[in-house]
PDB file of N, CA and C in Angstrom:
ATOM      1  N   UNK A   1      69.756 -44.875  -7.201  1.00  0.00           N
ATOM      2  CA  UNK A   1      69.570 -46.267  -6.236  1.00  0.00           C
ATOM      3  C   UNK A   1      68.160 -46.320  -6.273  1.00  0.00           C
ATOM      4  N   UNK A   2      67.947 -47.672  -6.550  1.00  0.00           N
ATOM      5  CA  UNK A   2      66.817 -48.356  -6.631  1.00  0.00           C
ATOM      6  C   UNK A   2      66.568 -48.693  -5.344  1.00  0.00           C
ATOM      7  N   UNK A   3      67.249 -48.751  -4.485  1.00  0.00           N
ATOM      8  CA  UNK A   3      66.936 -49.612  -2.988  1.00  0.00           C
ATOM      9  C   UNK A   3      66.976 -51.026  -3.160  1.00  0.00           C
ATOM     10  N   UNK A   4      66.437 -51.597  -2.196  1.00  0.00           N
ATOM     11  CA  UNK A   4      66.399 -53.347  -1.835  1.00  0.00           C
ATOM     12  C   UNK A   4      65.568 -53.904  -3.285  1.00  0.00           C
ATOM     13  N   UNK A   5      65.696 -54.744  -4.164  1.00  0.00           N
ATOM     14  CA  UNK A   5      65.317 -55.377  -4.954  1.00  0.00           C
ATOM     15  C   UNK A   5      65.258 -56.895  -4.599  1.00  0.00           C
ATOM     16  N   UNK A   6      65.221 -56.965  -3.381  1.00  0.00           N
ATOM     17  CA  UNK A   6      64.995 -58.577  -3.117  1.00  0.00           C
ATOM     18  C   UNK A   6      63.538 -59.001  -3.404  1.00  0.00           C
ATOM     19  N   UNK A   7      62.502 -58.218  -3.471  1.00  0.00           N
ATOM     20  CA  UNK A   7      61.465 -58.932  -4.172  1.00  0.00           C
ATOM     21  C   UNK A   7      61.069 -59.094  -5.732  1.00  0.00           C
ATOM     22  N   UNK A   8      62.144 -58.527  -6.243  1.00  0.00           N
ATOM     23  CA  UNK A   8      62.322 -58.671  -7.643  1.00  0.00           C
ATOM     24  C   UNK A   8      63.540 -59.682  -8.198  1.00  0.00           C
ATOM     25  N   UNK A   9      64.232 -60.260  -7.144  1.00  0.00           N
ATOM     26  CA  UNK A   9      65.198 -61.468  -7.380  1.00  0.00           C
ATOM     27  C   UNK A   9      64.797 -62.796  -7.405  1.00  0.00           C
ATOM     28  N   UNK A  10      63.578 -63.295  -7.583  1.00  0.00           N
ATOM     29  CA  UNK A  10      63.221 -64.382  -7.129  1.00  0.00           C
ATOM     30  C   UNK A  10      63.813 -65.284  -8.212  1.00  0.00           C
ATOM     31  N   UNK A  11      63.928 -66.321  -8.213  1.00  0.00           N
ATOM     32  CA  UNK A  11      64.260 -67.611  -9.009  1.00  0.00           C
ATOM     33  C   UNK A  11      63.493 -67.520 -10.349  1.00  0.00           C
ATOM     34  N   UNK A  12      64.029 -67.665 -11.296  1.00  0.00           N
ATOM     35  CA  UNK A  12      63.055 -68.022 -12.420  1.00  0.00           C
ATOM     36  C   UNK A  12      62.491 -66.967 -13.125  1.00  0.00           C
ATOM     37  N   UNK A  13      62.809 -65.446 -12.338  1.00  0.00           N
ATOM     38  CA  UNK A  13      62.250 -64.301 -13.176  1.00  0.00           C
ATOM     39  C   UNK A  13      63.110 -63.836 -14.207  1.00  0.00           C
ATOM     40  N   UNK A  14      62.447 -63.601 -15.149  1.00  0.00           N
ATOM     41  CA  UNK A  14      63.345 -62.805 -16.431  1.00  0.00           C
ATOM     42  C   UNK A  14      63.960 -61.808 -16.379  1.00  0.00           C
ATOM     43  N   UNK A  15      65.081 -61.350 -16.903  1.00  0.00           N
ATOM     44  CA  UNK A  15      65.946 -60.196 -16.583  1.00  0.00           C
ATOM     45  C   UNK A  15      66.504 -59.733 -17.991  1.00  0.00           C
ATOM     46  N   UNK A  16      66.249 -58.391 -18.277  1.00  0.00           N
ATOM     47  CA  UNK A  16      66.820 -57.864 -19.580  1.00  0.00           C
ATOM     48  C   UNK A  16      68.036 -57.071 -19.142  1.00  0.00           C
ATOM     49  N   UNK A  17      69.087 -57.266 -19.817  1.00  0.00           N
ATOM     50  CA  UNK A  17      70.162 -56.356 -19.734  1.00  0.00           C
ATOM     51  C   UNK A  17      70.774 -55.758 -20.772  1.00  0.00           C
ATOM     52  N   UNK A  18      71.516 -54.716 -20.866  1.00  0.00           N
ATOM     53  CA  UNK A  18      72.275 -54.188 -21.639  1.00  0.00           C
ATOM     54  C   UNK A  18      73.701 -54.418 -21.646  1.00  0.00           C
ATOM     55  N   UNK A  19      74.532 -54.223 -22.888  1.00  0.00           N
ATOM     56  CA  UNK A  19      76.092 -54.570 -22.573  1.00  0.00           C
ATOM     57  C   UNK A  19      76.576 -53.200 -23.147  1.00  0.00           C
ATOM     58  N   UNK A  20      77.487 -52.956 -22.390  1.00  0.00           N
ATOM     59  CA  UNK A  20      78.286 -51.720 -22.756  1.00  0.00           C
ATOM     60  C   UNK A  20      79.886 -51.793 -22.697  1.00  0.00           C
ATOM     61  N   UNK A  21      80.431 -51.282 -23.311  1.00  0.00           N
ATOM     62  CA  UNK A  21      81.944 -51.960 -23.995  1.00  0.00           C
ATOM     63  C   UNK A  21      82.840 -50.855 -23.436  1.00  0.00           C
ATOM     64  N   UNK A  22      82.241 -49.807 -22.751  1.00  0.00           N
ATOM     65  CA  UNK A  22      82.948 -48.647 -22.289  1.00  0.00           C
ATOM     66  C   UNK A  22      83.962 -49.153 -21.342  1.00  0.00           C
ATOM     67  N   UNK A  23      85.425 -48.941 -21.499  1.00  0.00           N
ATOM     68  CA  UNK A  23      86.311 -49.730 -20.794  1.00  0.00           C
ATOM     69  C   UNK A  23      86.510 -48.788 -19.336  1.00  0.00           C
ATOM     70  N   UNK A  24      85.841 -47.521 -19.496  1.00  0.00           N
ATOM     71  CA  UNK A  24      85.836 -47.058 -18.179  1.00  0.00           C
ATOM     72  C   UNK A  24      84.956 -47.389 -17.180  1.00  0.00           C
ATOM     73  N   UNK A  25      83.995 -47.974 -17.666  1.00  0.00           N
ATOM     74  CA  UNK A  25      82.809 -48.656 -16.739  1.00  0.00           C
ATOM     75  C   UNK A  25      83.325 -49.717 -15.562  1.00  0.00           C
ATOM     76  N   UNK A  26      82.796 -49.850 -14.838  1.00  0.00           N
ATOM     77  CA  UNK A  26      83.048 -50.989 -13.837  1.00  0.00           C
ATOM     78  C   UNK A  26      82.630 -52.370 -14.224  1.00  0.00           C
ATOM     79  N   UNK A  27      81.624 -52.392 -14.655  1.00  0.00           N
ATOM     80  CA  UNK A  27      80.907 -53.702 -15.210  1.00  0.00           C
ATOM     81  C   UNK A  27      80.332 -53.279 -16.677  1.00  0.00           C
ATOM     82  N   UNK A  28      80.360 -54.632 -17.451  1.00  0.00           N
ATOM     83  CA  UNK A  28      80.064 -54.600 -18.671  1.00  0.00           C
ATOM     84  C   UNK A  28      78.628 -54.661 -18.959  1.00  0.00           C
ATOM     85  N   UNK A  29      77.788 -55.018 -18.026  1.00  0.00           N
ATOM     86  CA  UNK A  29      76.300 -54.914 -18.370  1.00  0.00           C
ATOM     87  C   UNK A  29      75.548 -53.940 -16.910  1.00  0.00           C
ATOM     88  N   UNK A  30      74.420 -53.700 -17.559  1.00  0.00           N
ATOM     89  CA  UNK A  30      73.405 -53.157 -16.799  1.00  0.00           C
ATOM     90  C   UNK A  30      71.962 -53.895 -16.791  1.00  0.00           C
ATOM     91  N   UNK A  31      71.543 -53.903 -15.463  1.00  0.00           N
ATOM     92  CA  UNK A  31      70.087 -54.882 -15.395  1.00  0.00           C
ATOM     93  C   UNK A  31      69.262 -53.417 -15.756  1.00  0.00           C
ATOM     94  N   UNK A  32      68.563 -53.841 -16.812  1.00  0.00           N
ATOM     95  CA  UNK A  32      67.351 -52.769 -17.362  1.00  0.00           C
ATOM     96  C   UNK A  32      66.155 -53.044 -16.608  1.00  0.00           C
ATOM     97  N   UNK A  33      65.665 -54.410 -16.705  1.00  0.00           N
ATOM     98  CA  UNK A  33      64.223 -54.845 -16.524  1.00  0.00           C
ATOM     99  C   UNK A  33      64.187 -56.336 -15.784  1.00  0.00           C
ATOM    100  N   UNK A  34      63.222 -56.283 -14.888  1.00  0.00           N
ATOM    101  CA  UNK A  34      62.831 -57.663 -14.249  1.00  0.00           C
ATOM    102  C   UNK A  34      61.475 -58.100 -14.680  1.00  0.00           C
ATOM    103  N   UNK A  35      60.963 -59.214 -15.161  1.00  0.00           N
ATOM    104  CA  UNK A  35      59.898 -59.774 -15.311  1.00  0.00           C
ATOM    105  C   UNK A  35      59.449 -60.234 -13.871  1.00  0.00           C
ATOM    106  N   UNK A  36      58.425 -59.786 -13.267  1.00  0.00           N
ATOM    107  CA  UNK A  36      57.614 -60.291 -11.769  1.00  0.00           C
ATOM    108  C   UNK A  36      56.593 -60.835 -12.076  1.00  0.00           C
ATOM    109  N   UNK A  37      56.116 -61.923 -12.013  1.00  0.00           N
ATOM    110  CA  UNK A  37      54.962 -62.363 -12.473  1.00  0.00           C
ATOM    111  C   UNK A  37      54.557 -61.977 -13.996  1.00  0.00           C
ATOM    112  N   UNK A  38      53.389 -61.133 -14.007  1.00  0.00           N
ATOM    113  CA  UNK A  38      53.131 -60.922 -15.307  1.00  0.00           C
ATOM    114  C   UNK A  38      53.586 -59.036 -15.685  1.00  0.00           C
ATOM    115  N   UNK A  39      54.358 -58.915 -14.673  1.00  0.00           N
ATOM    116  CA  UNK A  39      54.405 -57.300 -14.569  1.00  0.00           C
ATOM    117  C   UNK A  39      56.126 -57.259 -15.158  1.00  0.00           C
ATOM    118  N   UNK A  40      56.270 -56.286 -15.699  1.00  0.00           N
ATOM    119  CA  UNK A  40      57.732 -55.685 -16.088  1.00  0.00           C
ATOM    120  C   UNK A  40      58.228 -54.571 -15.334  1.00  0.00           C
ATOM    121  N   UNK A  41      59.010 -54.708 -14.776  1.00  0.00           N
ATOM    122  CA  UNK A  41      59.718 -53.529 -13.742  1.00  0.00           C
ATOM    123  C   UNK A  41      61.090 -53.021 -14.124  1.00  0.00           C
ATOM    124  N   UNK A  42      61.144 -51.867 -14.227  1.00  0.00           N
ATOM    125  CA  UNK A  42      62.294 -51.076 -14.702  1.00  0.00           C
ATOM    126  C   UNK A  42      62.978 -50.938 -13.775  1.00  0.00           C
ATOM    127  N   UNK A  43      64.130 -51.145 -13.734  1.00  0.00           N
ATOM    128  CA  UNK A  43      65.311 -51.177 -12.620  1.00  0.00           C
ATOM    129  C   UNK A  43      66.466 -49.956 -12.899  1.00  0.00           C
ATOM    130  N   UNK A  44      66.650 -49.569 -13.999  1.00  0.00           N
ATOM    131  CA  UNK A  44      67.520 -48.853 -14.420  1.00  0.00           C
ATOM    132  C   UNK A  44      67.036 -47.207 -14.586  1.00  0.00           C
ATOM    133  N   UNK A  45      67.521 -46.480 -13.292  1.00  0.00           N
ATOM    134  CA  UNK A  45      66.994 -45.239 -12.900  1.00  0.00           C
ATOM    135  C   UNK A  45      67.310 -44.354 -14.011  1.00  0.00           C
ATOM    136  N   UNK A  46      68.674 -44.725 -14.748  1.00  0.00           N
ATOM    137  CA  UNK A  46      68.880 -43.629 -15.999  1.00  0.00           C
ATOM    138  C   UNK A  46      67.894 -43.499 -17.108  1.00  0.00           C
ATOM    139  N   UNK A  47      66.997 -44.395 -17.085  1.00  0.00           N
ATOM    140  CA  UNK A  47      66.228 -44.681 -18.374  1.00  0.00           C
ATOM    141  C   UNK A  47      64.818 -43.706 -17.975  1.00  0.00           C
ATOM    142  N   UNK A  48      64.434 -43.631 -16.759  1.00  0.00           N
ATOM    143  CA  UNK A  48      63.154 -42.923 -16.243  1.00  0.00           C
ATOM    144  C   UNK A  48      62.820 -41.590 -17.172  1.00  0.00           C
ATOM    145  N   UNK A  49      63.849 -40.468 -17.371  1.00  0.00           N
ATOM    146  CA  UNK A  49      63.481 -39.529 -18.156  1.00  0.00           C
ATOM    147  C   UNK A  49      63.440 -39.803 -19.323  1.00  0.00           C
ATOM    148  N   UNK A  50      64.364 -40.936 -19.956  1.00  0.00           N
ATOM    149  CA  UNK A  50      64.148 -41.070 -21.521  1.00  0.00           C
ATOM    150  C   UNK A  50      62.738 -41.708 -21.763  1.00  0.00           C
ATOM    151  N   UNK A  51      62.386 -42.490 -21.003  1.00  0.00           N
ATOM    152  CA  UNK A  51      60.943 -43.190 -21.106  1.00  0.00           C
ATOM    153  C   UNK A  51      59.953 -42.110 -20.950  1.00  0.00           C
ATOM    154  N   UNK A  52      59.886 -41.005 -20.022  1.00  0.00           N
ATOM    155  CA  UNK A  52      59.060 -40.094 -19.945  1.00  0.00           C
ATOM    156  C   UNK A  52      58.995 -39.019 -21.220  1.00  0.00           C
ATOM    157  N   UNK A  53      60.378 -38.735 -21.696  1.00  0.00           N
ATOM    158  CA  UNK A  53      60.323 -38.035 -22.804  1.00  0.00           C
ATOM    159  C   UNK A  53      59.663 -38.605 -24.095  1.00  0.00           C
ATOM    160  N   UNK A  54      60.031 -39.857 -24.193  1.00  0.00           N
ATOM    161  CA  UNK A  54      59.202 -40.617 -25.410  1.00  0.00           C
ATOM    162  C   UNK A  54      57.859 -40.441 -25.156  1.00  0.00           C
ATOM    163  N   UNK A  55      57.174 -40.753 -23.788  1.00  0.00           N
ATOM    164  CA  UNK A  55      55.779 -40.830 -23.697  1.00  0.00           C
ATOM    165  C   UNK A  55      55.192 -39.366 -23.784  1.00  0.00           C
ATOM    166  N   UNK A  56      55.955 -38.467 -23.257  1.00  0.00           N
ATOM    167  CA  UNK A  56      55.706 -36.998 -23.656  1.00  0.00           C
ATOM    168  C   UNK A  56      55.580 -36.639 -25.153  1.00  0.00           C
ATOM    169  N   UNK A  57      56.180 -37.273 -26.174  1.00  0.00           N
ATOM    170  CA  UNK A  57      56.527 -36.603 -27.379  1.00  0.00           C
ATOM    171  C   UNK A  57      55.456 -37.585 -28.048  1.00  0.00           C
ATOM    172  N   UNK A  58      54.885 -38.739 -27.816  1.00  0.00           N
ATOM    173  CA  UNK A  58      54.028 -39.600 -28.444  1.00  0.00           C
ATOM    174  C   UNK A  58      52.391 -39.322 -28.217  1.00  0.00           C
ATOM    175  N   UNK A  59      52.531 -38.357 -26.766  1.00  0.00           N
ATOM    176  CA  UNK A  59      51.123 -38.168 -26.060  1.00  0.00           C
ATOM    177  C   UNK A  59      50.511 -39.324 -25.520  1.00  0.00           C
ATOM    178  N   UNK A  60      51.415 -40.105 -24.959  1.00  0.00           N
ATOM    179  CA  UNK A  60      50.793 -41.311 -24.157  1.00  0.00           C
ATOM    180  C   UNK A  60      50.205 -41.104 -22.877  1.00  0.00           C
ATOM    181  N   UNK A  61      50.270 -39.829 -22.315  1.00  0.00           N
ATOM    182  CA  UNK A  61      50.054 -39.346 -20.904  1.00  0.00           C
ATOM    183  C   UNK A  61      48.693 -38.417 -21.099  1.00  0.00           C
ATOM    184  N   UNK A  62      47.535 -39.055 -21.103  1.00  0.00           N
ATOM    185  CA  UNK A  62      46.330 -38.257 -21.386  1.00  0.00           C
ATOM    186  C   UNK A  62      46.354 -36.771 -20.819  1.00  0.00           C
ATOM    187  N   UNK A  63      46.566 -36.616 -19.321  1.00  0.00           N
ATOM    188  CA  UNK A  63      46.643 -35.117 -19.046  1.00  0.00           C
ATOM    189  C   UNK A  63      47.901 -34.379 -19.479  1.00  0.00           C
ATOM    190  N   UNK A  64      48.627 -35.058 -20.306  1.00  0.00           N
ATOM    191  CA  UNK A  64      49.923 -34.163 -20.939  1.00  0.00           C
ATOM    192  C   UNK A  64      50.121 -34.191 -22.174  1.00  0.00           C
ATOM    193  N   UNK A  65      48.892 -34.426 -22.867  1.00  0.00           N
ATOM    194  CA  UNK A  65      49.057 -34.948 -24.476  1.00  0.00           C
ATOM    195  C   UNK A  65      48.784 -33.385 -25.152  1.00  0.00           C
ATOM    196  N   UNK A  66      49.212 -33.362 -26.059  1.00  0.00           N
ATOM    197  CA  UNK A  66      48.957 -32.400 -27.180  1.00  0.00           C
ATOM    198  C   UNK A  66      50.056 -30.992 -26.398  1.00  0.00           C
ATOM    199  N   UNK A  67      51.178 -31.234 -26.208  1.00  0.00           N
ATOM    200  CA  UNK A  67      51.930 -30.286 -25.506  1.00  0.00           C
ATOM    201  C   UNK A  67      52.498 -29.154 -26.704  1.00  0.00           C
ATOM    202  N   UNK A  68      52.573 -28.073 -26.303  1.00  0.00           N
ATOM    203  CA  UNK A  68      53.148 -27.156 -27.317  1.00  0.00           C
ATOM    204  C   UNK A  68      54.433 -27.121 -27.488  1.00  0.00           C
ATOM    205  N   UNK A  69      55.347 -27.475 -26.191  1.00  0.00           N
ATOM    206  CA  UNK A  69      56.604 -27.345 -26.018  1.00  0.00           C
ATOM    207  C   UNK A  69      57.015 -28.389 -24.798  1.00  0.00           C
ATOM    208  N   UNK A  70      58.352 -29.172 -25.072  1.00  0.00           N
ATOM    209  CA  UNK A  70      58.573 -29.935 -24.247  1.00  0.00           C
ATOM    210  C   UNK A  70      60.332 -29.663 -24.005  1.00  0.00           C
ATOM    211  N   UNK A  71      60.728 -28.738 -23.148  1.00  0.00           N
ATOM    212  CA  UNK A  71      62.153 -28.764 -22.695  1.00  0.00           C
ATOM    213  C   UNK A  71      62.715 -29.519 -21.671  1.00  0.00           C
ATOM    214  N   UNK A  72      63.836 -30.565 -21.858  1.00  0.00           N
ATOM    215  CA  UNK A  72      64.031 -31.526 -21.030  1.00  0.00           C
ATOM    216  C   UNK A  72      64.974 -30.455 -20.097  1.00  0.00           C
ATOM    217  N   UNK A  73      65.630 -30.807 -18.937  1.00  0.00           N
ATOM    218  CA  UNK A  73      66.450 -29.890 -17.794  1.00  0.00           C
ATOM    219  C   UNK A  73      66.370 -28.605 -17.832  1.00  0.00           C
ATOM    220  N   UNK A  74      65.111 -28.329 -17.524  1.00  0.00           N
ATOM    221  CA  UNK A  74      64.594 -26.887 -17.124  1.00  0.00           C
ATOM    222  C   UNK A  74      65.226 -26.251 -16.139  1.00  0.00           C
ATOM    223  N   UNK A  75      65.567 -24.842 -16.050  1.00  0.00           N
ATOM    224  CA  UNK A  75      66.016 -24.367 -15.034  1.00  0.00           C
ATOM    225  C   UNK A  75      64.777 -23.316 -14.467  1.00  0.00           C
ATOM    226  N   UNK A  76      64.455 -23.806 -12.966  1.00  0.00           N
ATOM    227  CA  UNK A  76      63.220 -23.161 -12.488  1.00  0.00           C
ATOM    228  C   UNK A  76      63.960 -21.325 -11.598  1.00  0.00           C
ATOM    229  N   UNK A  77      64.695 -21.509 -11.147  1.00  0.00           N
ATOM    230  CA  UNK A  77      65.641 -20.548 -10.645  1.00  0.00           C
ATOM    231  C   UNK A  77      66.957 -20.963 -10.400  1.00  0.00           C
ATOM    232  N   UNK A  78      67.834 -20.079  -9.786  1.00  0.00           N
ATOM    233  CA  UNK A  78      69.231 -20.439  -9.482  1.00  0.00           C
ATOM    234  C   UNK A  78      69.067 -21.461  -8.648  1.00  0.00           C
ATOM    235  N   UNK A  79      70.027 -22.415  -8.914  1.00  0.00           N
ATOM    236  CA  UNK A  79      69.852 -23.631  -8.024  1.00  0.00           C
ATOM    237  C   UNK A  79      68.900 -24.780  -8.130  1.00  0.00           C
ATOM    238  N   UNK A  80      67.929 -24.441  -8.790  1.00  0.00           N
ATOM    239  CA  UNK A  80      66.929 -25.265  -8.915  1.00  0.00           C
ATOM    240  C   UNK A  80      66.314 -25.676 -10.552  1.00  0.00           C
ATOM    241  N   UNK A  81      66.401 -26.971 -10.593  1.00  0.00           N
ATOM    242  CA  UNK A  81      66.417 -27.550 -12.148  1.00  0.00           C
ATOM    243  C   UNK A  81      65.036 -28.683 -11.949  1.00  0.00           C
ATOM    244  N   UNK A  82      64.286 -28.794 -12.987  1.00  0.00           N
ATOM    245  CA  UNK A  82      63.295 -29.672 -13.231  1.00  0.00           C
ATOM    246  C   UNK A  82      63.268 -30.607 -14.193  1.00  0.00           C
ATOM    247  N   UNK A  83      63.005 -31.738 -14.216  1.00  0.00           N
ATOM    248  CA  UNK A  83      63.332 -32.779 -15.310  1.00  0.00           C
ATOM    249  C   UNK A  83      62.900 -31.976 -16.696  1.00  0.00           C
ATOM    250  N   UNK A  84      61.503 -31.497 -16.661  1.00  0.00           N
ATOM    251  CA  UNK A  84      61.156 -30.874 -17.858  1.00  0.00           C
ATOM    252  C   UNK A  84      60.043 -29.723 -17.563  1.00  0.00           C
ATOM    253  N   UNK A  85      60.355 -28.519 -18.518  1.00  0.00           N
ATOM    254  CA  UNK A  85      59.432 -27.469 -18.653  1.00  0.00           C
ATOM    255  C   UNK A  85      58.587 -28.024 -20.065  1.00  0.00           C
ATOM    256  N   UNK A  86      57.319 -27.860 -19.536  1.00  0.00           N
ATOM    257  CA  UNK A  86      56.067 -28.346 -20.735  1.00  0.00           C
ATOM    258  C   UNK A  86      55.417 -26.979 -20.826  1.00  0.00           C
ATOM    259  N   UNK A  87      55.121 -26.583 -22.060  1.00  0.00           N
ATOM    260  CA  UNK A  87      54.147 -25.365 -22.309  1.00  0.00           C
ATOM    261  C   UNK A  87      52.729 -26.269 -23.030  1.00  0.00           C
ATOM    262  N   UNK A  88      51.600 -25.885 -22.583  1.00  0.00           N
ATOM    263  CA  UNK A  88      50.663 -26.379 -22.971  1.00  0.00           C
ATOM    264  C   UNK A  88      49.282 -25.168 -22.779  1.00  0.00           C
ATOM    265  N   UNK A  89      48.679 -24.883 -23.919  1.00  0.00           N
ATOM    266  CA  UNK A  89      48.006 -23.855 -24.000  1.00  0.00           C
ATOM    267  C   UNK A  89      48.466 -22.534 -23.276  1.00  0.00           C
ATOM    268  N   UNK A  90      49.604 -21.982 -23.337  1.00  0.00           N
ATOM    269  CA  UNK A  90      50.411 -20.814 -23.092  1.00  0.00           C
ATOM    270  C   UNK A  90      50.340 -21.329 -21.095  1.00  0.00           C
ATOM    271  N   UNK A  91      50.476 -22.065 -20.757  1.00  0.00           N
ATOM    272  CA  UNK A  91      50.933 -22.378 -19.621  1.00  0.00           C
ATOM    273  C   UNK A  91      51.819 -23.329 -19.250  1.00  0.00           C
ATOM    274  N   UNK A  92      52.872 -22.860 -18.425  1.00  0.00           N
ATOM    275  CA  UNK A  92      53.904 -23.585 -18.014  1.00  0.00           C
ATOM    276  C   UNK A  92      53.685 -24.802 -17.090  1.00  0.00           C
ATOM    277  N   UNK A  93      53.934 -25.779 -17.361  1.00  0.00           N
ATOM    278  CA  UNK A  93      54.137 -26.978 -16.257  1.00  0.00           C
ATOM    279  C   UNK A  93      55.951 -27.608 -16.146  1.00  0.00           C
ATOM    280  N   UNK A  94      55.867 -27.361 -14.577  1.00  0.00           N
ATOM    281  CA  UNK A  94      57.437 -27.905 -14.505  1.00  0.00           C
ATOM    282  C   UNK A  94      56.885 -29.656 -13.992  1.00  0.00           C
ATOM    283  N   UNK A  95      57.971 -30.402 -14.176  1.00  0.00           N
ATOM    284  CA  UNK A  95      57.796 -31.822 -14.055  1.00  0.00           C
ATOM    285  C   UNK A  95      58.865 -32.390 -13.977  1.00  0.00           C
ATOM    286  N   UNK A  96      58.777 -33.202 -12.699  1.00  0.00           N
ATOM    287  CA  UNK A  96      60.006 -33.995 -12.282  1.00  0.00           C
ATOM    288  C   UNK A  96      59.455 -35.335 -12.094  1.00  0.00           C
ATOM    289  N   UNK A  97      60.580 -36.274 -12.852  1.00  0.00           N
ATOM    290  CA  UNK A  97      60.343 -37.610 -12.644  1.00  0.00           C
ATOM    291  C   UNK A  97      61.203 -38.545 -11.542  1.00  0.00           C
ATOM    292  N   UNK A  98      60.207 -39.354 -10.883  1.00  0.00           N
ATOM    293  CA  UNK A  98      60.628 -40.073 -10.009  1.00  0.00           C
ATOM    294  C   UNK A  98      60.598 -41.555 -10.436  1.00  0.00           C
ATOM    295  N   UNK A  99      61.196 -42.241  -9.841  1.00  0.00           N
ATOM    296  CA  UNK A  99      61.337 -43.892 -10.267  1.00  0.00           C
ATOM    297  C   UNK A  99      61.103 -44.742  -9.356  1.00  0.00           C
TER     298      UNK A  99
END
């Protein structure tokens, strides 16, 4: 749930949508991005981990670059899961992505 998007839904804002032909879906389209002034705002919360994974793989986050391993959906202990387990210089880093 992205919460209220009233500040994003101004008349004239450009929006990006994706189409899905899955007959089980309630809607055929998904709101992905809204351009507000000069900023692009991602509103599809399902994309956050995919964007983070791409950034990690391509060393786009300076503090988390040159990783030895990236493991999505990592279990910390029984009942606790993090979005990523990273290994860098023999150190474990658990990473949770929030949008």
